[in-house]
Amino acid sequence: MGAPPPAAGRPAATDLDVRLLASAPSVARSFVTGLATSAGRPGARGSLPDRRLVLTGVAQDVRRLADYGEVTGSVLSDRLPATWLHVLTFPLQVALMAGRDFPFPMMGLVHVANTMTLHRPVTVGEELTLSSWAERLAPHRKGHTVDLVGEARVDDEVVWEGRSTYLARGKGDGTAPPPGGREDDIPRTELATWRLPADLGRRYARVAGDANPIHLGALPAKALGFPRAIAHGMWTHARALAAVEPRLPERYVVDAQFVKAILLPSTVVLRGGVRDGSGALAVTSRDGSRIHLSMQVRSG
Amino acid sequence: MSDQTTSPTSRDAVVVGGNRIPFGKAGGAYAAASNQAMLTAALDGLVARFGLAGQQVGEVAAGAVLKHSRDFNLTRESVLGSALAPTTPAYDLQQACGTGLETVIQVANKIRLGQLDSGIAGGVDSASDAPIAVGEGLRKALIRANAARTPMQRVKALAGIRPGDLAPESPRNAEPRTGLSMGEHQARTAKEWGITREAQDELAAASHHNLARAWDSGFFDDLATGFLTLSRDQGLRPDTSVEKLATLSPVFGKGEGATMTAGNSTPLSDGAALVLLGSREWAAERNLPVLARFVDAEVAAVDYVSGDEGLLMAPAYAVPRLLERQGLALQDFDLYEIHEAFASTVLATLAAWESEEFCRDRLGLDAPLGAVDRSRLNVHGSSLAAGHPFAATGGRIVATMAKLLAEEGPGSRGLVSICAAGGQGVVAILEGC
């Protein structure tokens, strides 16, 4: 996938003000702040925060990592799942989005795509420096997208990069390129059937710290316009990646497009496969007619 | 008509190498790790060491003593999560603390018969992530409810559950037939053989010192791969001493004459260990080292239920049978590895082999087997210092012994002896290559 060019006038990530954090920001507090200050944000007319949030000296909580593995179907190992590094940078992302200088109201943002690059295996014992910033405010058919970028370093070496693309619905741009994940891209091979329980969103929220109300139960989801609670896109992503973990290369790039939400409870099917370090995967409805997640892996 | 079948010809099975993760203390560094996580880590370390990624080996045999019912295919699941080819067959095997050595015997024998060219053997155990079962009353009620054909039957089945049924059952380290823990059984044996507290503490201190020296000298560099936060065995106390051990209070046995403490008994541990075996040809084709040849093995069991014999004394019976079959004397070995379930287990076994009465009355021998040169025993420490994740101990010992014999040189001989719950003993002979 070709990355869109940075929006005009945006400084490069290295030009951003570095804000060193003393500890990981509380996601719950960011949600509350984001909600309370959602009114009056300028939307696409505004500019992105010029801050890069940095958290140093991050060590792994093995118990929490094991719990995350249990919910996402990965076996605890010395090597951190790439999606776990996303989870670790998520509080920084949310803190940026909750800030008053972020142009969009946080609660309306939809995670539509994610790209991660694992530059090398990252192990449990390594101390990480995590950072996050916002960039690439871009037009989309249904509004605008903004990328929240995460980075993990060991000393000065960048070991992992993640890019979460969020859609802020609004006046769309019909000339913007269509998203990936069309039905004719769906791999046919069925790898696994997953029966997702009604409380999956709550369980994932506990281990990943993403307590967005649309995932927590039918009532809060209804209040936000969904008929039932929906599965976290990053849960689906993590579960799919865990399913092919032994086949993943040491270094890889994985692109994921979150196409349609999975309403909980639900039974979905993982399709596709990874061979010789690359492949395409999709999570679909049981009959394959509806695509929830589309994913491409290649050696990095 | 020509012969329709070919008789398998016996050939050598050799130990190519081994890999384990450092052993953790129960509730310690691996508290959050499942058996599958540890076994997969040990497997991936072995695969990386011998360049087996993406390759199919003949089979992987491993087991765990404390096992969740969902882990019925633990070894196969670990293989599927490892870097080995997914076409590698695997199975679980369980013989209490003899599990690891028994898997080595299985795989070695299949190689010797020509049924396999290569195989991986060993085991894993977690005392931290032990299974907790629902009580019998609840379990039976749930089974009845599940089998019910009408809603009324289901209601009736579930209505039979009593509050007391809801208490979970955790696994106990006790013999089902005697209700005694392994330590309590061993305390009887220690008393019977007059094993002193001092002798036990000396053996325990030596185990820690020997193991610490082996880690310091890099002996385990090609036998272990760090896992999570551990790069050495968590229970290892290099600075322990007979004096320090003497201050501990006895935990097994009662009153005056109780000698067994937490210091001279193995602690509950977490860990995994594996051994790579192959035919000589298989190893040569891959330019892999050949450390030791698997010579022979024997398993014995004793009647500990009637009180005729101590629970952990079966190796004292297995070894003489093995020696007789091989035409060897107990002194014909360069190295001995006797699993330190308790220091007193090792000492009682040695005492039995030296006892004229035991060897005559129990083993039917004309003369005692005699003494073992203690300077050749557990030279790089054993379970008292390393810890004892039940099914992992056999793999740890075989890999250690094989490497020691390779250093000792071709033709050197090693005896491995492991006692197990249920009154069983698994023993084997290896020969340096």
XYZ file of C-alpha atoms in Angstrom:
733
model
C 0.000 0.000 0.000
C 1.418 3.334 -1.025
C 1.326 5.788 1.830
C -0.303 9.123 1.062
C 2.087 12.080 1.169
C 2.066 14.206 4.292
C -0.442 17.040 4.149
C 1.071 20.313 3.032
C 2.708 22.394 5.686
C 3.044 19.528 8.198
C 6.404 19.333 9.858
C 8.244 16.017 9.712
C 7.964 13.852 12.827
C 11.465 14.806 13.863
C 10.523 18.480 14.008
C 7.833 17.905 16.618
C 8.175 19.088 20.190
C 9.156 16.169 22.336
C 7.097 15.835 25.512
C 8.685 13.391 27.876
C 6.038 11.669 30.001
C 6.686 10.510 33.538
C 4.323 7.562 33.232
C 1.831 6.056 30.802
C -1.194 8.367 30.555
C -4.438 6.945 31.907
C -6.667 5.890 29.023
C -9.792 6.317 31.140
C -8.840 9.883 32.010
C -8.117 10.630 28.351
C -11.537 9.260 27.380
C -13.228 11.494 29.947
C -11.240 14.558 28.913
C -11.847 13.790 25.252
C -15.576 13.452 25.831
C -15.832 16.564 27.986
C -13.967 18.713 25.499
C -15.404 17.330 22.272
C -17.494 20.389 21.448
C -16.024 23.147 19.343
C -13.183 21.219 17.759
C -12.400 22.620 14.316
C -12.355 19.317 12.391
C -10.399 19.115 9.137
C -9.946 22.867 9.111
C -7.724 22.574 12.152
C -4.157 21.389 12.373
C -2.623 18.420 14.140
C -0.839 18.645 17.499
C 2.830 19.460 17.108
C 3.821 17.217 19.965
C 5.506 13.872 20.081
C 4.741 12.086 23.339
C 7.625 10.010 24.598
C 7.699 7.457 27.389
C 11.068 6.015 28.356
C 12.123 3.050 30.471
C 9.121 0.888 29.624
C 9.483 -2.630 31.053
C 7.099 -5.506 30.439
C 4.480 -6.646 32.921
C 4.648 -10.361 32.112
C 1.387 -11.140 33.913
C -0.468 -8.555 31.850
C 1.216 -9.796 28.684
C 0.130 -13.365 29.497
C -3.452 -12.197 30.074
C -3.347 -10.361 26.745
C -2.123 -13.553 25.076
C -4.909 -15.546 26.630
C -7.573 -13.185 25.245
C -5.952 -12.827 21.819
C -4.931 -16.459 21.331
C -1.184 -16.101 21.511
C 1.136 -18.209 23.663
C 3.365 -16.265 26.042
C 6.887 -16.219 24.649
C 10.055 -14.185 24.844
C 8.996 -12.310 21.747
C 6.382 -9.600 22.050
C 3.451 -9.746 19.634
C 3.558 -6.748 17.300
C -0.004 -5.951 18.323
C 1.089 -5.820 21.980
C 3.438 -2.972 21.084
C 0.404 -1.205 19.673
C -1.354 -1.766 23.003
C 1.617 -0.229 24.822
C 1.575 2.897 22.646
C -2.224 3.181 22.704
C -2.358 5.332 25.895
C -0.070 7.837 24.170
C -2.322 7.903 21.095
C -5.391 8.490 23.204
C -3.669 11.224 25.194
C -2.865 13.008 21.931
C -6.428 12.646 20.704
C -7.828 13.907 23.997
C -5.633 17.009 23.912
C -7.422 20.251 23.124
C -5.125 20.808 20.163
C -6.414 17.654 18.409
C -8.850 18.810 15.706
C -11.461 16.001 15.906
C -13.724 14.867 18.747
C -12.270 11.567 19.897
C -15.487 9.607 20.303
C -16.455 9.930 16.678
C -13.180 8.546 15.329
C -13.239 5.140 13.653
C -10.111 3.021 13.429
C -10.120 2.090 9.732
C -6.628 0.827 9.083
C -3.429 -0.152 10.795
C 0.065 -0.779 9.515
C 2.823 -2.190 11.666
C 6.445 -2.849 10.885
C 8.377 -5.177 13.129
C 12.010 -4.375 12.336
C 13.263 -7.222 14.484
C 11.912 -9.490 17.210
C 11.411 -7.491 20.410
C 11.921 -9.523 23.560
C 10.295 -9.392 26.969
C 13.448 -8.316 28.762
C 14.161 -5.254 26.618
C 13.504 -1.793 27.970
C 11.568 0.271 25.474
C 11.166 3.913 24.626
C 7.696 4.463 23.222
C 6.503 7.490 21.365
C 3.459 8.638 19.485
C 2.433 11.574 17.337
C -0.244 12.499 14.823
C 0.351 13.096 11.120
C -1.122 12.824 7.626
C -4.410 14.622 7.869
C -5.904 13.472 4.577
C -9.198 13.589 2.712
C -11.286 10.389 2.568
C -14.459 9.443 0.735
C -16.411 9.722 3.957
C -14.594 12.560 5.681
C -10.980 12.898 6.718
C -8.385 10.535 8.085
C -5.587 11.145 10.498
C -2.743 8.796 11.380
C -1.646 8.228 14.941
C 1.871 6.918 14.656
C 3.595 4.856 17.305
C 7.195 3.892 17.599
C 9.148 1.577 19.909
C 12.878 1.914 20.301
C 15.500 -0.079 22.131
C 18.207 2.470 22.871
C 18.387 4.343 19.560
C 17.213 1.496 17.379
C 13.678 1.682 16.036
C 12.355 -1.864 16.521
C 8.657 -1.372 15.810
C 6.490 1.190 14.065
C 2.738 1.335 14.032
C 0.368 3.565 12.129
C -3.289 3.672 13.117
C -5.490 5.461 10.606
C -8.632 6.963 12.072
C -11.570 8.266 10.092
C -13.400 11.367 11.210
C -16.707 11.248 9.386
C -17.695 14.435 7.653
C -17.956 15.965 4.247
C -16.286 13.389 2.040
C -14.017 13.753 -0.932
C -15.329 11.625 -3.798
C -11.970 11.670 -5.556
C -10.135 10.048 -2.613
C -8.953 6.478 -3.288
C -11.341 3.700 -2.151
C -10.307 1.585 0.819
C -8.873 -1.886 0.382
C -10.634 -5.054 1.482
C -13.158 -5.461 -1.311
C -15.108 -8.721 -1.351
C -13.231 -10.096 -4.354
C -9.988 -9.837 -2.357
C -11.183 -12.344 0.245
C -8.904 -15.377 0.432
C -10.968 -18.554 0.089
C -9.109 -20.986 2.352
C -10.835 -21.276 5.718
C -8.264 -21.433 8.519
C -10.368 -21.256 11.643
C -13.815 -20.582 12.993
C -13.970 -18.342 16.033
C -16.944 -18.143 18.343
C -16.733 -14.721 19.907
C -18.570 -14.345 23.229
C -20.718 -11.351 24.142
C -18.207 -10.222 26.779
C -15.197 -10.288 24.440
C -15.055 -6.495 24.306
C -14.946 -6.250 28.091
C -12.312 -8.957 28.330
C -10.099 -7.307 25.736
C -10.656 -3.883 27.284
C -9.350 -5.229 30.589
C -6.088 -6.524 29.139
C -5.513 -3.874 26.471
C -6.797 -0.833 28.321
C -9.070 0.293 25.476
C -12.345 0.884 27.298
C -14.167 2.593 24.460
C -17.866 2.150 25.448
C -18.848 0.798 22.006
C -16.976 -2.402 22.916
C -18.238 -2.854 26.451
C -21.884 -3.801 26.159
C -25.072 -3.504 24.145
C -26.377 -0.472 26.047
C -23.391 1.836 25.688
C -22.979 0.611 22.090
C -26.615 1.517 21.337
C -26.086 4.952 22.804
C -23.326 5.404 20.250
C -25.280 4.096 17.308
C -24.424 0.376 17.154
C -27.086 -2.306 17.623
C -24.769 -4.380 19.881
C -21.282 -4.145 21.334
C -18.596 -4.509 18.679
C -15.310 -6.355 18.858
C -12.153 -4.239 19.053
C -10.509 -4.090 15.647
C -7.149 -4.572 17.326
C -8.447 -7.720 19.026
C -9.392 -9.162 15.639
C -6.022 -8.071 14.290
C -4.118 -9.630 17.197
C -6.128 -12.863 17.046
C -5.526 -13.228 13.307
C -1.822 -12.545 13.648
C -1.545 -14.984 16.566
C -3.166 -17.690 14.440
C -0.306 -17.521 11.936
C 2.433 -16.561 14.419
C 4.730 -19.578 13.813
C 4.663 -18.802 10.089
C 5.535 -15.112 10.417
C 9.036 -14.025 9.366
C 11.443 -12.445 11.853
C 10.842 -9.011 10.346
C 7.582 -8.145 8.732
C 5.118 -5.484 7.693
C 1.449 -6.090 8.293
C -1.304 -3.933 6.830
C -4.804 -4.283 8.176
C -8.046 -2.691 7.045
C -10.986 -2.743 9.405
C -13.846 -3.033 6.972
C -17.051 -3.861 8.859
C -17.457 -4.065 12.619
C -18.044 -7.468 14.242
C -21.199 -7.332 16.358
C -20.902 -9.425 19.534
C -21.571 -12.231 20.130
C -20.711 -13.617 16.748
C -19.116 -16.464 14.850
C -16.562 -15.427 12.269
C -14.076 -17.195 10.017
C -10.380 -16.550 9.493
C -9.356 -17.120 5.886
C -6.164 -17.072 3.896
C -2.692 -18.055 4.988
C 0.944 -17.090 5.292
C 3.532 -18.947 3.236
C 7.211 -18.184 2.885
C 6.849 -15.069 4.983
C 3.967 -13.399 3.197
C 0.294 -13.798 2.619
C -3.182 -12.394 2.844
C -5.699 -13.008 5.593
C -9.285 -11.996 6.114
C -11.780 -12.299 8.922
C -15.247 -12.667 7.460
C -18.760 -13.641 8.396
C -19.384 -17.377 8.424
C -20.650 -17.503 4.854
C -17.839 -15.246 3.700
C -20.181 -12.600 2.332
C -19.206 -9.913 4.833
C -15.617 -8.905 5.425
C -14.591 -7.582 8.821
C -10.839 -7.425 8.573
C -8.507 -7.663 5.639
C -4.824 -8.145 6.273
C -1.630 -8.438 4.234
C 1.693 -9.642 5.612
C 5.079 -9.422 3.931
C 8.704 -9.756 4.982
C 10.078 -6.446 6.160
C 8.061 -66.204 -2.207
C 10.674 -64.032 -0.702
C 10.497 -62.699 2.829
C 7.604 -60.288 3.068
C 8.816 -58.378 6.036
C 12.138 -56.900 6.934
C 13.277 -57.315 10.476
C 14.378 -53.997 11.811
C 18.032 -54.059 12.568
C 19.157 -52.390 15.716
C 21.315 -49.308 15.256
C 22.594 -46.590 17.548
C 20.478 -43.779 18.877
C 22.582 -40.801 19.874
C 22.026 -37.664 21.874
C 22.752 -34.688 19.623
C 22.111 -32.021 22.209
C 19.548 -30.499 24.459
C 17.846 -27.322 25.425
C 16.005 -26.178 28.474
C 14.797 -22.919 29.856
C 16.259 -21.947 33.229
C 13.985 -23.379 35.910
C 11.831 -20.941 37.879
C 10.536 -21.072 41.416
C 6.829 -21.750 41.781
C 5.080 -18.386 41.701
C 8.311 -16.839 40.428
C 9.541 -15.729 37.025
C 7.256 -18.094 35.096
C 4.168 -17.597 37.250
C 2.219 -16.349 34.221
C 3.603 -18.936 31.798
C 1.587 -22.011 30.858
C 3.074 -25.435 30.197
C 2.527 -24.795 26.496
C 4.385 -21.482 26.664
C 7.389 -23.071 28.405
C 7.485 -26.182 26.227
C 7.244 -24.051 23.080
C 10.056 -21.818 24.338
C 12.303 -24.829 25.024
C 11.404 -26.289 21.629
C 12.092 -23.080 19.727
C 15.439 -22.732 21.519
C 16.370 -26.283 20.503
C 15.220 -25.694 16.932
C 17.272 -22.498 16.716
C 20.368 -24.157 18.179
C 20.362 -27.015 15.689
C 19.029 -25.166 12.652
C 15.816 -27.165 12.460
C 13.468 -24.273 11.625
C 10.875 -25.339 9.099
C 12.133 -28.926 9.228
C 10.266 -32.058 10.160
C 11.747 -34.292 12.837
C 10.602 -37.879 13.352
C 8.516 -37.083 16.382
C 8.353 -34.990 19.518
C 7.514 -36.847 22.723
C 6.988 -34.864 25.896
C 4.678 -34.622 28.833
C 3.668 -32.804 31.956
C 2.710 -34.146 35.346
C 0.449 -31.270 36.411
C -1.685 -30.880 33.341
C -4.887 -29.056 32.471
C -7.490 -31.249 30.777
C -7.508 -28.778 27.862
C -3.835 -29.636 27.317
C -4.527 -33.227 26.236
C -2.452 -32.599 23.104
C 0.073 -30.355 24.843
C 3.113 -31.494 22.873
C 1.427 -31.418 19.482
C 0.022 -27.961 20.231
C 3.503 -26.804 21.206
C 4.933 -28.205 17.972
C 2.262 -26.350 15.977
C 3.231 -23.144 17.750
C 6.947 -23.713 17.218
C 9.303 -23.164 14.323
C 9.304 -26.897 13.493
C 7.437 -28.000 10.396
C 3.760 -28.476 11.258
C 4.059 -31.968 9.755
C 6.104 -33.115 12.778
C 4.137 -35.729 14.753
C 3.980 -35.431 18.530
C 2.442 -37.122 21.538
C 2.152 -36.741 25.272
C 3.481 -39.265 27.716
C 3.313 -39.213 31.490
C 5.164 -41.254 34.077
C 5.329 -38.793 36.963
C 8.900 -37.569 37.540
C 10.109 -40.303 35.189
C 8.300 -38.663 32.251
C 11.286 -36.892 30.730
C 13.572 -39.928 30.826
C 10.792 -42.237 29.629
C 10.271 -40.045 26.533
C 14.018 -40.281 25.836
C 13.774 -44.080 26.075
C 10.765 -44.151 23.733
C 12.349 -41.970 21.097
C 15.755 -43.669 21.381
C 14.198 -47.109 20.999
C 12.244 -46.053 17.907
C 15.458 -44.696 16.426
C 17.267 -47.924 17.304
C 14.556 -49.925 15.552
C 14.743 -47.774 12.454
C 11.238 -46.395 12.964
C 12.579 -42.881 13.357
C 15.702 -41.088 12.183
C 15.352 -38.289 14.685
C 13.206 -37.200 17.572
C 12.859 -34.731 20.403
C 12.091 -35.916 23.922
C 11.486 -34.220 27.245
C 8.880 -32.523 29.323
C 7.559 -29.483 31.083
C 5.827 -28.681 34.328
C 4.350 -25.695 36.038
C 3.633 -25.710 39.733
C 2.490 -22.082 39.361
C -0.141 -22.598 36.676
C -1.491 -25.829 38.129
C -4.950 -27.008 37.152
C -7.746 -26.434 39.636
C -10.639 -28.815 39.148
C -14.237 -28.367 40.187
C -15.271 -30.612 43.062
C -16.560 -34.098 42.285
C -20.155 -33.215 43.216
C -20.272 -30.260 40.853
C -18.491 -32.150 38.086
C -20.947 -35.059 38.210
C -23.953 -32.730 38.374
C -22.694 -30.831 35.326
C -22.197 -34.068 33.398
C -25.729 -35.184 34.302
C -27.133 -31.788 33.277
C -25.254 -31.967 29.995
C -26.636 -35.432 29.275
C -30.192 -34.468 30.245
C -32.791 -34.850 27.498
C -35.513 -32.688 28.981
C -35.356 -29.298 30.691
C -36.861 -30.932 33.781
C -34.038 -33.483 33.947
C -31.554 -30.663 33.578
C -33.119 -28.673 36.405
C -33.120 -31.773 38.566
C -29.461 -32.462 37.855
C -28.409 -28.906 38.654
C -30.619 -28.791 41.735
C -28.492 -31.600 43.139
C -25.508 -29.282 43.508
C -24.715 -28.528 47.154
C -22.799 -25.441 48.319
C -19.917 -27.663 49.371
C -19.617 -28.925 45.803
C -18.560 -25.477 44.658
C -15.209 -25.535 46.448
C -12.441 -26.050 43.898
C -10.003 -28.906 44.187
C -6.349 -28.079 43.727
C -3.888 -30.834 42.954
C -2.069 -32.235 45.977
C 1.393 -33.629 46.012
C 0.117 -36.768 47.705
C -0.010 -40.418 46.815
C -3.669 -41.304 46.198
C -3.351 -44.682 47.904
C -1.600 -43.595 51.070
C -2.662 -39.962 51.419
C 0.928 -39.153 52.339
C 2.903 -36.503 50.536
C 6.059 -37.538 48.777
C 8.074 -35.789 51.487
C 6.306 -37.693 54.235
C 6.974 -40.954 52.426
C 10.618 -40.067 51.980
C 10.907 -39.062 55.638
C 10.055 -42.670 56.523
C 12.701 -43.975 54.130
C 15.299 -41.533 55.449
C 14.623 -42.675 58.991
C 14.721 -46.350 58.013
C 18.129 -45.924 56.395
C 19.411 -43.654 59.146
C 20.234 -40.831 56.751
C 21.545 -37.975 58.875
C 20.608 -34.337 58.603
C 24.275 -33.439 58.122
C 24.724 -35.804 55.176
C 21.593 -34.395 53.524
C 22.669 -30.791 54.005
C 26.137 -31.590 52.644
C 24.619 -33.084 49.506
C 22.322 -30.075 49.105
C 25.159 -27.569 49.529
C 27.278 -29.492 47.013
C 24.396 -29.450 44.536
C 24.140 -25.645 44.729
C 27.901 -25.134 44.539
C 28.321 -27.545 41.624
C 25.443 -26.079 39.658
C 26.641 -22.512 40.271
C 30.110 -23.474 39.042
C 28.623 -25.085 35.932
C 26.640 -21.914 35.112
C 29.712 -19.750 35.803
C 31.920 -21.857 33.555
C 29.472 -21.583 30.657
C 28.616 -25.287 30.713
C 24.948 -24.509 30.086
C 25.595 -22.013 27.272
C 24.605 -24.623 24.705
C 22.129 -26.452 26.927
C 19.845 -23.630 28.022
C 18.110 -20.602 26.517
C 16.949 -17.731 28.698
C 13.213 -17.283 28.987
C 11.237 -14.251 30.149
C 13.365 -12.689 32.878
C 15.471 -15.745 33.759
C 18.940 -16.515 32.496
C 19.792 -18.904 35.352
C 17.843 -21.252 37.583
C 15.878 -19.119 39.999
C 16.273 -21.381 43.021
C 20.053 -21.608 42.725
C 21.831 -20.306 45.837
C 25.555 -20.206 45.083
C 26.365 -18.852 48.550
C 24.499 -21.424 50.572
C 26.485 -23.570 52.985
C 26.088 -26.535 55.266
C 25.943 -24.051 58.165
C 23.135 -22.021 56.604
C 21.199 -25.151 55.667
C 21.572 -26.410 59.242
C 19.477 -23.501 60.528
C 16.334 -24.600 58.670
C 13.545 -26.401 60.496
C 12.399 -29.816 59.331
C 9.246 -29.832 57.203
C 8.754 -33.558 56.627
C 8.633 -36.281 59.263
C 7.717 -35.672 62.852
C 9.442 -34.703 66.063
C 12.885 -35.850 67.164
C 14.891 -37.274 64.303
C 13.093 -35.345 61.562
C 15.806 -34.391 59.093
C 14.168 -33.171 55.909
C 14.013 -29.409 55.424
C 13.098 -27.063 52.587
C 16.855 -26.861 51.975
C 17.470 -30.547 51.386
C 14.197 -31.177 49.512
C 13.503 -29.991 45.974
C 11.300 -26.924 45.737
C 8.183 -26.770 43.546
C 9.376 -25.390 40.234
C 8.416 -24.341 36.712
C 10.369 -25.210 33.584
C 10.849 -27.268 30.443
C 13.706 -29.351 29.065
C 14.195 -31.237 25.801
C 16.749 -33.552 24.224
C 17.439 -33.964 20.506
C 18.123 -37.553 19.483
C 18.926 -39.077 16.147
C 20.627 -41.879 14.336
C 24.329 -41.353 13.682
C 23.530 -40.964 9.969
C 20.881 -38.328 10.588
C 23.283 -36.296 12.708
C 26.142 -36.696 10.220
C 24.001 -35.591 7.270
C 23.298 -32.354 9.094
C 26.774 -31.874 10.490
C 25.346 -32.051 13.973
C 27.401 -33.106 16.976
C 27.011 -36.508 18.572
C 27.407 -36.296 22.345
C 26.475 -39.722 23.631
C 25.002 -43.039 22.618
C 21.871 -44.287 24.318
C 22.834 -47.745 25.588
C 19.939 -49.221 27.546
C 17.253 -48.444 30.080
C 15.170 -50.126 32.747
C 12.073 -49.256 34.741
C 11.203 -50.774 38.117
C 8.291 -50.372 40.489
C 8.023 -51.110 44.200
C 5.147 -51.959 46.498
C 5.172 -48.867 48.656
C 1.420 -49.183 49.367
C 1.860 -52.128 51.726
C 4.827 -50.395 53.277
C 7.212 -53.087 51.981
C 9.430 -50.529 50.340
C 9.935 -46.786 50.307
C 8.051 -44.750 47.710
C 11.168 -43.461 45.971
C 13.336 -46.588 46.194
C 12.463 -48.140 42.822
C 15.712 -47.007 41.130
C 17.586 -49.156 43.667
C 15.876 -52.121 41.962
C 16.021 -50.881 38.368
C 19.770 -50.238 38.330
C 20.936 -53.777 39.293
C 18.650 -55.276 36.632
C 20.139 -52.926 34.063
C 23.679 -53.686 35.220
C 23.090 -57.402 34.964
C 21.695 -57.151 31.456
C 24.678 -55.080 30.375
C 27.221 -57.131 32.301
C 28.424 -54.099 34.202
C 29.288 -53.354 37.803
C 28.055 -50.248 39.607
C 31.631 -48.994 39.592
C 32.000 -49.255 35.792
C 30.770 -45.699 35.277
C 32.617 -42.446 34.870
C 29.637 -40.370 35.897
C 26.413 -40.804 37.830
C 23.308 -38.632 37.717
C 20.892 -39.507 40.495
C 17.872 -37.200 40.570
C 17.756 -35.300 43.848
C 14.058 -35.494 44.635
C 15.299 -35.141 48.183
C 18.886 -35.326 49.351
C 17.860 -38.322 51.435
C 16.545 -40.135 48.325
C 19.998 -40.090 46.772
C 21.635 -41.090 50.054
C 19.165 -43.897 50.785
C 19.632 -45.297 47.274
C 23.423 -45.245 47.670
C 23.119 -46.832 51.125
C 20.894 -49.585 49.756
C 23.453 -50.496 47.095
C 26.114 -50.690 49.793
C 23.968 -52.782 52.120
C 24.710 -56.475 52.114
C 21.323 -57.190 53.629
C 19.365 -55.136 51.080
C 21.278 -56.499 48.115
C 20.856 -60.055 49.353
C 17.263 -59.986 50.609
C 15.701 -57.477 48.242
C 17.793 -57.808 45.102
C 18.791 -61.452 45.467
C 22.470 -60.681 44.920
C 25.423 -62.573 46.371
C 27.282 -59.398 47.180
C 26.325 -55.750 47.556
C 26.636 -53.535 44.491
C 29.040 -51.434 46.495
C 29.793 -47.754 46.777
C 29.614 -45.009 44.182
C 32.560 -42.622 43.943
C 30.833 -39.497 45.217
C 33.171 -37.227 43.239
C 31.558 -38.619 40.080
C 27.989 -38.043 41.263
C 25.860 -35.085 40.080
C 29.055 -33.220 39.259
C 27.208 -30.209 37.852
C 24.521 -30.163 40.527
C 21.049 -31.583 40.299
C 17.450 -30.959 41.252
C 18.068 -29.558 44.760
C 19.777 -26.561 43.173
C 18.215 -26.438 39.703
C 14.684 -27.100 40.855
C 12.464 -29.929 39.734
C 9.667 -29.187 37.290
C 8.585 -32.826 37.408
C 8.476 -33.876 33.747
C 11.339 -31.550 32.781
C 13.927 -33.186 35.013
C 14.680 -36.151 32.733
C 15.518 -33.917 29.788
C 17.714 -31.719 31.963
C 19.646 -34.690 33.313
C 20.071 -36.537 30.005
C 21.342 -33.441 28.197
C 23.746 -32.647 31.041
C 24.991 -36.230 31.198
C 25.414 -36.470 27.421
C 27.518 -33.322 27.300
C 29.614 -34.432 30.257
C 30.272 -37.791 28.595
C 31.231 -36.106 25.315
C 33.781 -34.081 27.292
C 34.925 -37.234 29.062
C 35.565 -38.875 25.691
C 34.493 -41.871 23.607
C 33.559 -44.947 25.591
C 32.999 -43.070 28.836
C 29.938 -44.328 30.604
C 27.170 -42.602 32.527
C 24.332 -43.879 34.701
C 21.105 -41.882 35.010
C 18.620 -42.686 37.760
C 15.290 -40.982 38.372
C 12.708 -41.851 41.023
C 9.050 -41.142 40.418
C 5.738 -40.883 42.231
C 3.750 -44.098 42.299
C 6.800 -46.011 43.486
C 8.563 -46.156 40.130
C 12.126 -45.674 38.988
C 13.445 -45.000 35.491
C 17.157 -45.540 34.839
C 19.352 -45.494 31.756
C 22.932 -45.855 30.561
C 24.598 -43.464 28.140
C 28.027 -43.768 26.575
C 30.209 -40.883 25.441
C 30.836 -40.512 21.705
